[in-house]
Short mmCIF file of C-alpha atoms in Angstrom, two decimals:
data_model
loop_
_atom_site.label_atom_id
_atom_site.label_comp_id
_atom_site.label_asym_id
_atom_site.label_seq_id
_atom_site.Cartn_x
_atom_site.Cartn_y
_atom_site.Cartn_z
CA MET A 1 -33.04 41.58 -14.82
CA SER A 2 -33.48 44.73 -12.40
CA ASP A 3 -29.73 45.45 -12.29
CA ILE A 4 -29.31 45.56 -16.44
CA LYS A 5 -32.23 48.02 -16.24
CA ALA A 6 -30.15 50.20 -14.07
CA SER A 7 -30.18 54.18 -14.73
CA PRO A 8 -28.54 54.99 -17.91
CA ALA A 9 -26.21 57.59 -16.48
CA ALA A 10 -25.73 56.06 -13.15
CA GLY A 11 -21.91 55.15 -12.75
CA SER A 12 -21.22 54.89 -16.49
CA LEU A 13 -17.36 55.59 -16.54
CA PRO A 14 -16.54 58.39 -19.43
CA GLY A 15 -16.96 56.94 -22.87
CA GLU A 16 -18.87 53.77 -22.01
CA PRO A 17 -22.46 52.81 -23.27
CA PRO A 18 -25.14 54.11 -20.90
CA GLY A 19 -27.50 50.84 -20.98
CA GLY A 20 -30.76 51.48 -19.76
CA ARG A 21 -34.15 50.48 -21.72
CA ARG A 22 -33.38 50.93 -25.13
CA ALA A 23 -30.09 48.97 -24.62
CA LEU A 24 -32.25 45.97 -22.92
CA ALA A 25 -34.63 46.32 -25.66
CA VAL A 26 -32.20 46.10 -28.73
CA TRP A 27 -29.96 43.40 -26.94
CA GLY A 28 -33.47 41.61 -26.62
CA VAL A 29 -33.81 41.02 -30.29
CA GLY A 30 -30.05 39.61 -30.25
CA VAL A 31 -30.73 37.31 -27.45
CA ALA A 32 -34.02 36.21 -28.97
CA VAL A 33 -31.80 34.94 -32.13
CA TYR A 34 -29.44 33.45 -29.79
CA PHE A 35 -32.47 31.81 -28.11
CA VAL A 36 -33.79 30.13 -31.48
CA ALA A 37 -30.23 29.11 -32.66
CA VAL A 38 -30.16 27.20 -29.20
CA ILE A 39 -33.64 25.78 -29.59
CA PHE A 40 -32.40 24.20 -33.23
CA ARG A 41 -28.94 23.12 -31.67
CA THR A 42 -30.50 21.21 -29.11
CA SER A 43 -33.75 19.56 -30.89
CA LEU A 44 -31.64 16.43 -31.96
CA GLY A 45 -31.28 15.76 -27.91
CA VAL A 46 -34.75 14.81 -27.54
CA ALA A 47 -35.02 13.22 -31.09
CA GLY A 48 -32.12 10.70 -30.78
CA LEU A 49 -33.59 7.63 -30.59
CA ASP A 50 -36.07 8.80 -33.32
CA ALA A 51 -33.51 9.40 -35.61
CA VAL A 52 -31.92 6.07 -35.26
CA ASP A 53 -35.00 4.88 -36.00
CA ARG A 54 -35.79 6.89 -39.03
CA PHE A 55 -32.33 6.47 -40.80
CA GLY A 56 -31.21 3.16 -39.39
CA VAL A 57 -28.18 4.07 -37.77
CA ASN A 58 -25.79 2.76 -34.73
CA ALA A 59 -24.57 5.01 -31.81
CA SER A 60 -21.66 5.92 -33.88
CA ALA A 61 -23.46 7.21 -36.65
CA LEU A 62 -25.91 9.01 -34.11
CA SER A 63 -23.04 10.90 -32.40
CA THR A 64 -21.79 12.22 -36.13
CA PHE A 65 -24.39 14.42 -35.93
CA SER A 66 -23.81 16.32 -33.02
CA ILE A 67 -20.19 16.07 -33.72
CA LEU A 68 -20.48 17.39 -37.04
CA GLN A 69 -22.69 20.16 -36.08
CA LEU A 70 -20.19 21.16 -33.25
CA LEU A 71 -17.05 20.77 -34.93
CA VAL A 72 -18.59 23.62 -37.92
CA TYR A 73 -19.36 25.46 -34.75
CA ALA A 74 -15.86 24.95 -33.11
CA GLY A 75 -13.69 25.72 -36.11
CA MET A 76 -15.46 28.97 -37.02
CA GLN A 77 -15.52 30.97 -33.58
CA ILE A 78 -12.20 32.58 -34.50
CA PRO A 79 -13.36 33.79 -37.90
CA VAL A 80 -16.93 34.55 -36.61
CA GLY A 81 -15.02 36.57 -33.98
CA LEU A 82 -12.83 38.72 -36.78
CA LEU A 83 -16.28 39.14 -38.69
CA VAL A 84 -18.18 40.53 -35.55
CA ASP A 85 -15.11 42.73 -35.25
CA ARG A 86 -14.93 44.14 -38.76
CA LEU A 87 -18.72 43.83 -40.05
CA GLY A 88 -20.23 44.37 -36.63
CA THR A 89 -23.28 42.50 -34.97
CA LYS A 90 -26.15 43.01 -36.71
CA LYS A 91 -24.66 41.58 -40.25
CA VAL A 92 -23.49 38.72 -38.63
CA LEU A 93 -26.31 37.60 -36.98
CA GLY A 94 -28.86 38.11 -40.04
CA LEU A 95 -26.76 35.73 -41.81
CA GLY A 96 -26.66 33.34 -38.78
CA ALA A 97 -30.70 33.19 -38.53
CA LEU A 98 -30.50 32.88 -42.50
CA LEU A 99 -28.21 29.61 -42.72
CA PHE A 100 -29.68 27.85 -38.92
CA THR A 101 -33.23 28.18 -40.06
CA ALA A 102 -32.08 26.71 -43.76
CA GLY A 103 -30.57 23.95 -42.01
CA GLN A 104 -33.31 23.17 -39.44
CA LEU A 105 -35.79 22.95 -42.22
CA GLY A 106 -33.31 21.04 -44.26
CA PHE A 107 -33.11 18.29 -41.34
CA ALA A 108 -36.92 18.20 -41.07
CA LEU A 109 -37.04 17.28 -44.65
CA SER A 110 -33.98 15.11 -45.03
CA PRO A 111 -35.06 11.79 -46.60
CA THR A 112 -31.43 10.11 -45.79
CA TYR A 113 -28.96 10.21 -43.64
CA GLY A 114 -26.26 11.96 -45.94
CA MET A 115 -28.66 15.09 -46.54
CA ALA A 116 -29.39 15.20 -42.69
CA LEU A 117 -26.34 15.66 -41.85
CA ALA A 118 -25.44 18.08 -44.46
CA SER A 119 -28.43 20.15 -42.74
CA ARG A 120 -27.19 19.34 -39.35
CA ALA A 121 -23.82 21.04 -40.55
CA LEU A 122 -25.19 24.01 -42.13
CA LEU A 123 -27.33 24.82 -38.60
CA GLY A 124 -24.27 24.64 -37.05
CA CYS A 125 -22.84 27.34 -39.26
CA GLY A 126 -25.80 29.58 -38.57
CA ASP A 127 -25.67 29.07 -34.79
CA ALA A 128 -21.45 29.33 -34.56
CA LEU A 129 -22.35 33.66 -35.54
CA THR A 130 -24.93 33.95 -32.78
CA PHE A 131 -23.49 33.78 -29.36
CA ILE A 132 -20.07 36.10 -30.03
CA SER A 133 -22.32 38.52 -31.75
CA VAL A 134 -24.63 38.69 -28.63
CA LEU A 135 -21.68 38.86 -26.43
CA ARG A 136 -20.57 41.74 -28.55
CA LEU A 137 -24.04 43.41 -28.61
CA GLY A 138 -23.83 43.78 -25.02
CA THR A 139 -20.36 45.19 -24.82
CA ARG A 140 -21.65 47.75 -27.31
CA TRP A 141 -24.92 48.61 -25.24
CA PHE A 142 -23.90 48.34 -21.38
CA PRO A 143 -21.33 49.42 -19.09
CA ALA A 144 -18.38 47.02 -18.74
CA ARG A 145 -19.45 46.44 -14.96
CA ARG A 146 -22.50 44.87 -16.50
CA GLY A 147 -20.39 42.53 -18.32
CA PRO A 148 -21.17 39.77 -16.34
CA LEU A 149 -24.44 39.68 -15.62
CA VAL A 150 -25.33 40.68 -19.11
CA GLY A 151 -22.93 37.44 -20.19
CA GLN A 152 -25.17 35.50 -17.55
CA PHE A 153 -28.51 36.45 -18.86
CA ALA A 154 -27.70 35.87 -22.58
CA GLY A 155 -26.33 31.80 -21.27
CA LEU A 156 -29.50 31.95 -19.83
CA ALA A 157 -31.36 32.86 -22.77
CA GLY A 158 -29.73 29.89 -24.61
CA MET A 159 -30.88 27.44 -21.42
CA ALA A 160 -34.45 28.57 -22.03
CA GLY A 161 -34.18 27.84 -25.42
CA ASN A 162 -33.14 24.14 -24.49
CA LEU A 163 -35.90 23.95 -22.12
CA VAL A 164 -38.31 24.72 -25.44
CA SER A 165 -36.84 21.93 -26.94
CA THR A 166 -36.82 19.69 -23.93
CA LEU A 167 -40.57 20.23 -23.53
CA VAL A 168 -42.34 21.29 -27.05
CA ILE A 169 -39.89 19.53 -29.94
CA ALA A 170 -40.46 16.68 -27.77
CA ARG A 171 -44.20 16.37 -27.21
CA LEU A 172 -44.38 17.70 -30.97
CA LEU A 173 -42.54 14.71 -32.48
CA HIS A 174 -44.44 12.61 -30.75
CA GLY A 175 -47.61 14.49 -31.66
CA VAL A 176 -47.25 15.38 -35.29
CA GLY A 177 -44.27 13.51 -36.18
CA TRP A 178 -40.60 14.51 -37.51
CA THR A 179 -41.15 16.41 -40.43
CA ALA A 180 -43.97 18.73 -38.97
CA ALA A 181 -42.47 18.95 -35.60
CA PHE A 182 -39.04 20.51 -37.15
CA ALA A 183 -40.28 21.93 -40.38
CA GLY A 184 -42.94 23.76 -37.93
CA SER A 185 -40.24 24.78 -35.54
CA ALA A 186 -38.28 26.69 -38.46
CA LEU A 187 -40.78 29.37 -38.54
CA ALA A 188 -39.38 30.42 -35.65
CA GLY A 189 -36.13 31.27 -37.47
CA ALA A 190 -37.77 33.63 -39.89
CA VAL A 191 -39.61 35.38 -37.21
CA VAL A 192 -36.52 36.19 -35.10
CA PHE A 193 -34.63 37.29 -38.90
CA VAL A 194 -37.44 39.93 -39.27
CA LEU A 195 -37.11 41.19 -36.02
CA LEU A 196 -33.35 41.75 -36.13
CA VAL A 197 -33.64 43.26 -39.81
CA LEU A 198 -36.40 45.58 -38.41
CA PHE A 199 -35.02 46.50 -34.87
CA LEU A 200 -31.33 45.53 -33.76
CA LYS A 201 -29.09 48.31 -34.06
CA ASP A 202 -24.88 47.34 -33.54
CA HIS A 203 -24.48 50.27 -31.05
CA PRO A 204 -26.25 53.27 -29.30
CA GLU A 205 -26.08 56.39 -31.11
CA GLY A 206 -22.72 58.73 -30.10
CA HIS A 207 -20.70 55.52 -29.27
CA GLU A 208 -19.62 54.40 -32.96
CA PRO A 209 -16.68 52.58 -32.80
CA GLN A 210 -13.71 53.63 -34.78
CA PRO A 211 -13.50 52.19 -38.33
CA VAL A 212 -11.19 49.45 -38.76
CA PRO A 213 -9.64 49.44 -42.05
CA HIS A 214 -8.85 46.60 -44.45
CA GLN A 215 -5.56 45.09 -43.66
CA GLY A 216 -5.88 41.31 -45.05
CA ALA A 217 -4.48 38.23 -43.82
CA ALA A 218 -1.73 40.26 -41.59
CA TYR A 219 -4.35 41.96 -39.66
CA VAL A 220 -6.17 38.59 -39.11
CA ARG A 221 -3.14 36.87 -37.82
CA ARG A 222 -2.18 39.72 -35.70
CA GLN A 223 -5.66 39.89 -34.08
CA ILE A 224 -5.41 35.76 -33.36
CA ALA A 225 -1.79 36.33 -31.93
CA ALA A 226 -2.42 39.14 -29.79
CA SER A 227 -5.33 37.56 -28.18
CA TRP A 228 -3.78 34.36 -27.80
CA ARG A 229 -0.85 35.98 -25.83
CA GLU A 230 -2.70 37.05 -23.24
CA PRO A 231 -2.86 34.38 -20.33
CA GLY A 232 -6.66 35.99 -19.57
CA THR A 233 -7.63 34.56 -22.96
CA ARG A 234 -6.45 30.94 -22.48
CA LEU A 235 -7.16 30.54 -19.53
CA GLY A 236 -10.95 31.42 -20.27
CA MET A 237 -10.73 28.76 -23.20
CA TRP A 238 -9.76 26.54 -20.65
CA VAL A 239 -12.16 27.62 -18.26
CA HIS A 240 -14.96 27.07 -20.68
CA PHE A 241 -13.31 23.92 -21.90
CA THR A 242 -13.58 22.34 -18.59
CA THR A 243 -16.71 23.22 -17.66
CA GLN A 244 -19.61 23.31 -20.39
CA PHE A 245 -18.93 20.02 -21.98
CA PRO A 246 -20.74 17.79 -19.27
CA ALA A 247 -23.78 19.22 -19.46
CA MET A 248 -23.38 19.81 -23.27
CA VAL A 249 -23.30 15.84 -23.88
CA PHE A 250 -26.05 15.25 -21.70
CA LEU A 251 -28.45 17.42 -23.02
CA LEU A 252 -27.30 17.56 -26.84
CA LEU A 253 -27.75 13.84 -27.38
CA TRP A 254 -26.63 11.17 -24.72
CA GLY A 255 -28.68 12.04 -21.68
CA MET A 256 -32.00 10.57 -23.10
CA PRO A 257 -30.46 7.22 -24.30
CA PHE A 258 -28.63 7.20 -20.84
CA LEU A 259 -31.59 7.38 -18.91
CA VAL A 260 -34.00 5.15 -20.91
CA GLU A 261 -31.53 2.39 -21.89
CA ALA A 262 -28.97 2.05 -18.75
CA GLN A 263 -31.33 3.48 -16.05
CA GLY A 264 -34.39 2.13 -17.30
CA LEU A 265 -36.50 5.38 -17.09
CA SER A 266 -39.27 5.83 -19.06
CA ARG A 267 -39.22 8.65 -21.76
CA ALA A 268 -41.38 10.83 -20.13
CA THR A 269 -39.38 10.52 -16.39
CA ALA A 270 -36.00 11.13 -18.68
CA GLY A 271 -37.33 14.28 -20.21
CA GLU A 272 -38.26 15.22 -16.87
CA LEU A 273 -34.67 14.84 -15.76
CA LEU A 274 -33.34 16.78 -18.59
CA THR A 275 -35.59 19.84 -18.25
CA LEU A 276 -34.88 19.95 -14.22
CA VAL A 277 -30.84 20.26 -15.69
CA VAL A 278 -32.04 23.35 -17.87
CA LEU A 279 -34.23 24.62 -14.82
CA SER A 280 -31.09 24.41 -12.33
CA ASN A 281 -29.18 26.11 -15.13
CA MET A 282 -31.31 29.10 -15.28
CA ALA A 283 -31.59 29.39 -11.43
CA VAL A 284 -27.97 28.98 -11.14
CA GLY A 285 -27.02 31.28 -13.79
CA LEU A 286 -28.51 34.02 -12.12
CA VAL A 287 -26.94 33.46 -8.62
CA TYR A 288 -23.36 33.45 -10.59
CA GLY A 289 -23.71 36.00 -12.31
CA GLN A 290 -24.19 38.01 -9.63
CA ILE A 291 -21.62 36.54 -7.49
CA VAL A 292 -19.24 37.12 -9.88
CA ALA A 293 -20.28 40.80 -10.88
CA ARG A 294 -20.05 41.68 -7.12
CA HIS A 295 -16.63 39.65 -6.69
CA HIS A 296 -14.31 39.08 -9.55
CA GLY A 297 -12.02 36.70 -6.98
CA ALA A 298 -14.93 34.32 -7.17
CA ARG A 299 -14.06 33.35 -10.63
CA LEU A 300 -11.93 30.26 -10.04
CA PRO A 301 -13.78 28.99 -6.90
CA LEU A 302 -16.79 28.81 -8.89
CA ALA A 303 -15.55 27.35 -11.63
CA LEU A 304 -13.29 24.69 -10.21
CA GLY A 305 -15.71 23.79 -7.85
CA THR A 306 -18.51 22.92 -10.76
CA VAL A 307 -16.13 20.43 -12.19
CA ALA A 308 -15.51 19.32 -8.30
CA ALA A 309 -19.10 18.42 -7.82
CA THR A 310 -19.87 17.29 -11.37
CA ALA A 311 -17.35 14.58 -11.44
CA LEU A 312 -17.96 13.81 -7.64
CA LEU A 313 -21.92 13.35 -8.83
CA TRP A 314 -20.62 11.19 -11.95
CA ALA A 315 -18.56 8.91 -10.33
CA ALA A 316 -21.43 8.26 -7.96
CA THR A 317 -23.74 7.61 -10.46
CA LEU A 318 -21.80 5.47 -12.91
CA ALA A 319 -20.13 3.68 -9.76
CA HIS A 320 -23.34 2.98 -8.22
CA PRO A 321 -23.32 -1.07 -7.01
CA ALA A 322 -27.11 -1.29 -8.13
CA ASP A 323 -27.55 -2.09 -12.07
CA THR A 324 -29.52 1.55 -11.88
CA ALA A 325 -28.75 4.85 -9.81
CA PRO A 326 -31.50 5.18 -7.73
CA MET A 327 -34.06 8.19 -8.47
CA TRP A 328 -32.71 10.77 -5.80
CA LEU A 329 -28.81 10.90 -6.83
CA LEU A 330 -30.14 10.78 -10.87
CA ILE A 331 -31.73 14.39 -9.43
CA VAL A 332 -28.86 15.65 -7.89
CA LEU A 333 -26.78 14.81 -11.00
CA CYS A 334 -28.84 16.59 -12.85
CA THR A 335 -29.00 19.53 -10.59
CA VAL A 336 -25.66 19.86 -10.75
CA LEU A 337 -25.07 19.39 -14.06
CA GLY A 338 -27.36 22.65 -14.60
CA ALA A 339 -24.07 24.56 -13.16
CA CYS A 340 -21.89 23.82 -16.04
CA GLY A 341 -23.49 26.27 -18.25
CA PRO A 342 -22.85 29.27 -15.58
CA ALA A 343 -19.77 27.89 -14.75
CA SER A 344 -18.63 28.29 -18.40
CA MET A 345 -19.60 31.83 -18.96
CA ILE A 346 -17.13 32.76 -16.15
CA GLY A 347 -14.40 31.88 -19.02
CA PHE A 348 -15.64 35.14 -21.24
CA ASP A 349 -15.03 36.83 -17.69
CA PHE A 350 -11.33 36.41 -17.91
CA ALA A 351 -11.06 36.67 -21.90
CA ARG A 352 -13.30 39.90 -21.51
CA PRO A 353 -10.92 42.55 -19.17
CA ALA A 354 -7.66 41.01 -20.75
CA ASN A 355 -8.25 42.35 -24.20
CA PRO A 356 -9.10 45.90 -25.56
CA PRO A 357 -12.87 46.41 -27.24
CA GLU A 358 -11.21 45.96 -30.99
CA ARG A 359 -9.99 42.69 -29.90
CA GLN A 360 -13.17 41.51 -28.10
CA GLY A 361 -14.80 39.43 -30.85
CA THR A 362 -11.89 37.33 -31.63
CA ALA A 363 -10.76 36.58 -27.71
CA SER A 364 -14.45 35.54 -27.65
CA GLY A 365 -14.15 33.45 -30.33
CA ILE A 366 -11.27 31.70 -29.01
CA THR A 367 -12.77 31.33 -25.60
CA ASN A 368 -15.73 29.81 -26.72
CA MET A 369 -13.91 27.13 -29.02
CA GLY A 370 -13.09 25.21 -25.69
CA GLY A 371 -16.53 23.97 -24.49
CA PHE A 372 -17.35 23.10 -27.75
CA ILE A 373 -14.45 21.20 -28.50
CA ALA A 374 -14.80 18.96 -25.49
CA SER A 375 -17.89 18.28 -26.45
CA MET A 376 -17.51 17.39 -29.22
CA THR A 377 -14.17 14.89 -28.31
CA THR A 378 -16.54 13.61 -25.70
CA LEU A 379 -19.67 12.80 -27.74
CA PHE A 380 -17.40 10.70 -30.40
CA ALA A 381 -15.34 9.10 -27.84
CA ILE A 382 -18.54 7.77 -25.83
CA GLY A 383 -20.50 6.70 -29.47
CA VAL A 384 -17.30 4.91 -30.10
CA LEU A 385 -16.99 3.45 -26.70
CA LEU A 386 -20.70 2.45 -26.56
CA ASP A 387 -20.54 0.56 -29.71
CA ALA A 388 -16.98 -1.05 -29.04
CA THR A 389 -18.60 -2.66 -25.32
CA GLY A 390 -22.19 -3.54 -26.58
CA GLY A 391 -23.76 -0.21 -25.02
CA ASP A 392 -21.82 -0.17 -21.59
CA TYR A 393 -22.37 3.29 -20.07
CA THR A 394 -20.19 2.94 -17.28
CA VAL A 395 -17.39 2.77 -19.42
CA ALA A 396 -18.54 5.12 -22.39
CA PHE A 397 -19.18 8.02 -20.16
CA SER A 398 -15.92 7.22 -18.29
CA ALA A 399 -14.35 9.78 -20.98
CA VAL A 400 -15.86 12.82 -19.07
CA PHE A 401 -13.13 12.37 -16.17
CA LEU A 402 -9.98 12.55 -18.72
CA LEU A 403 -11.19 15.61 -20.60
CA GLN A 404 -11.94 17.17 -17.07
CA ALA A 405 -8.56 16.15 -15.49
CA LEU A 406 -7.16 17.67 -18.71
CA GLY A 407 -8.84 21.07 -18.59
CA VAL A 408 -8.14 21.58 -14.76
CA VAL A 409 -4.30 20.81 -15.32
CA GLN A 410 -4.18 23.47 -17.85
CA ILE A 411 -6.56 25.88 -15.30
CA LEU A 412 -4.05 25.54 -12.31
CA ARG A 413 -1.28 26.48 -14.72
CA LEU A 414 -2.58 29.64 -16.15
CA ARG A 415 -4.18 31.37 -12.95
CA GLY A 416 -1.47 32.87 -11.59
CA ARG A 417 -0.06 34.77 -14.93
CA ALA A 418 -3.67 35.72 -15.88
CA VAL A 419 -4.46 37.01 -12.58
CA ARG A 420 -1.23 39.43 -12.13
CA ARG A 421 -1.69 40.50 -15.82
CA GLU A 422 -4.99 41.66 -15.41
CA ARG A 423 -4.11 43.22 -12.10
CA GLU A 424 -1.45 45.43 -14.06
CA ARG A 425 -4.31 46.59 -16.31
CA LEU A 426 -6.38 47.44 -13.69
CA VAL A 427 -3.84 49.57 -11.95
CA ALA A 428 -2.76 50.84 -15.23
CA SER A 429 -6.25 51.96 -16.36
CA ARG A 430 -6.34 53.58 -12.81
CA VAL A 431 -3.19 55.55 -12.99
CA GLU A 432 -4.46 56.85 -16.86
CA THR A 433 -7.99 57.98 -15.54
CA VAL A 434 -5.78 60.10 -12.98
CA HIS A 435 -3.78 61.77 -15.28
CA VAL A 436 -6.53 62.51 -17.92
CA PRO A 437 -6.60 66.46 -17.66
CA ALA A 438 -10.23 67.72 -16.74
#
């Protein structure tokens, strides 16, 4: 994290927040909230087989848990972006922490499938309020040149939360049982809420944003329309759509059943492979963040390269002639899946420079919808195909390729316009800087 701790004044542009230790501390509180949200979001990924036994459901009904959670999450991204732009980070993050904690506790205590579904929806609602808020907090406390690194470190914290689910929640489930494991984890939500109330601030002193007057529905429509008109926003959304969902689907629900039922692995070995995905994500996130911060031209090659590598490894695994893929291939697959999360963060690096500060939350919300819509669609398709084919994972996971193809077509269609528009903005900003009187 040494790059984020750079000297506050060094190289800061006029009017930009200085960064520094105080910024890192405040931003760290927001990241802690997001970290806990991801633990709760992904906790079902290690409990899928337990949920089948607890609620007596089939594959389609099991996938409904995650689909509903992601449906709520994706549907709220634009409203959340608007809320963050208008109300600030602290209020929105605080509400999110209350909601996802209540959802996790409700899931622990739910005696029926219907109540458990409602709890996951509540959790998804709270989770939806976190990531865009943390991105906005980063833009308020750090200079713009730190944007790619700050975004990747936020994603890194999310994957650390996923790691906690894989290592801790899984063991708690088999040690203390369903209710104690999920209820106990809900305590983490209460802790970060207290930290948020005591220590989080929306912006550093002297960098207060201009107040946004309330303009009703017309203002909301203008914010959304203006963000969507920018090719960079749409390109960011499609990059996020195409890169994020293969790993999200694997970690959120279907990875454990695939490895245990289709590949014949023990739960312990499958858990180790899920952990490998998370560890790979954290390592690749550090590399991608450094590369994009130094070489903006590397954004699309990194994103498209990740998509190609993911498709190749999935094809090799599913088409392997033996009944089960060899362990070395599964290890490589999980390592490559770890690059999906960092690649999805590149989407925000297209949307961020395409929009002024007062639209950052809205633009980030649009971008963040992409991967979760793709994940939701794929979760549903895999569940339906598994039930229709009697548990044929090869057919079911082939849905991944269809969504990747759609996303790549859209990325290639938009990339030229987005890059030209970004170059024009950069030239215009330099001209304005030159003509500013001393």
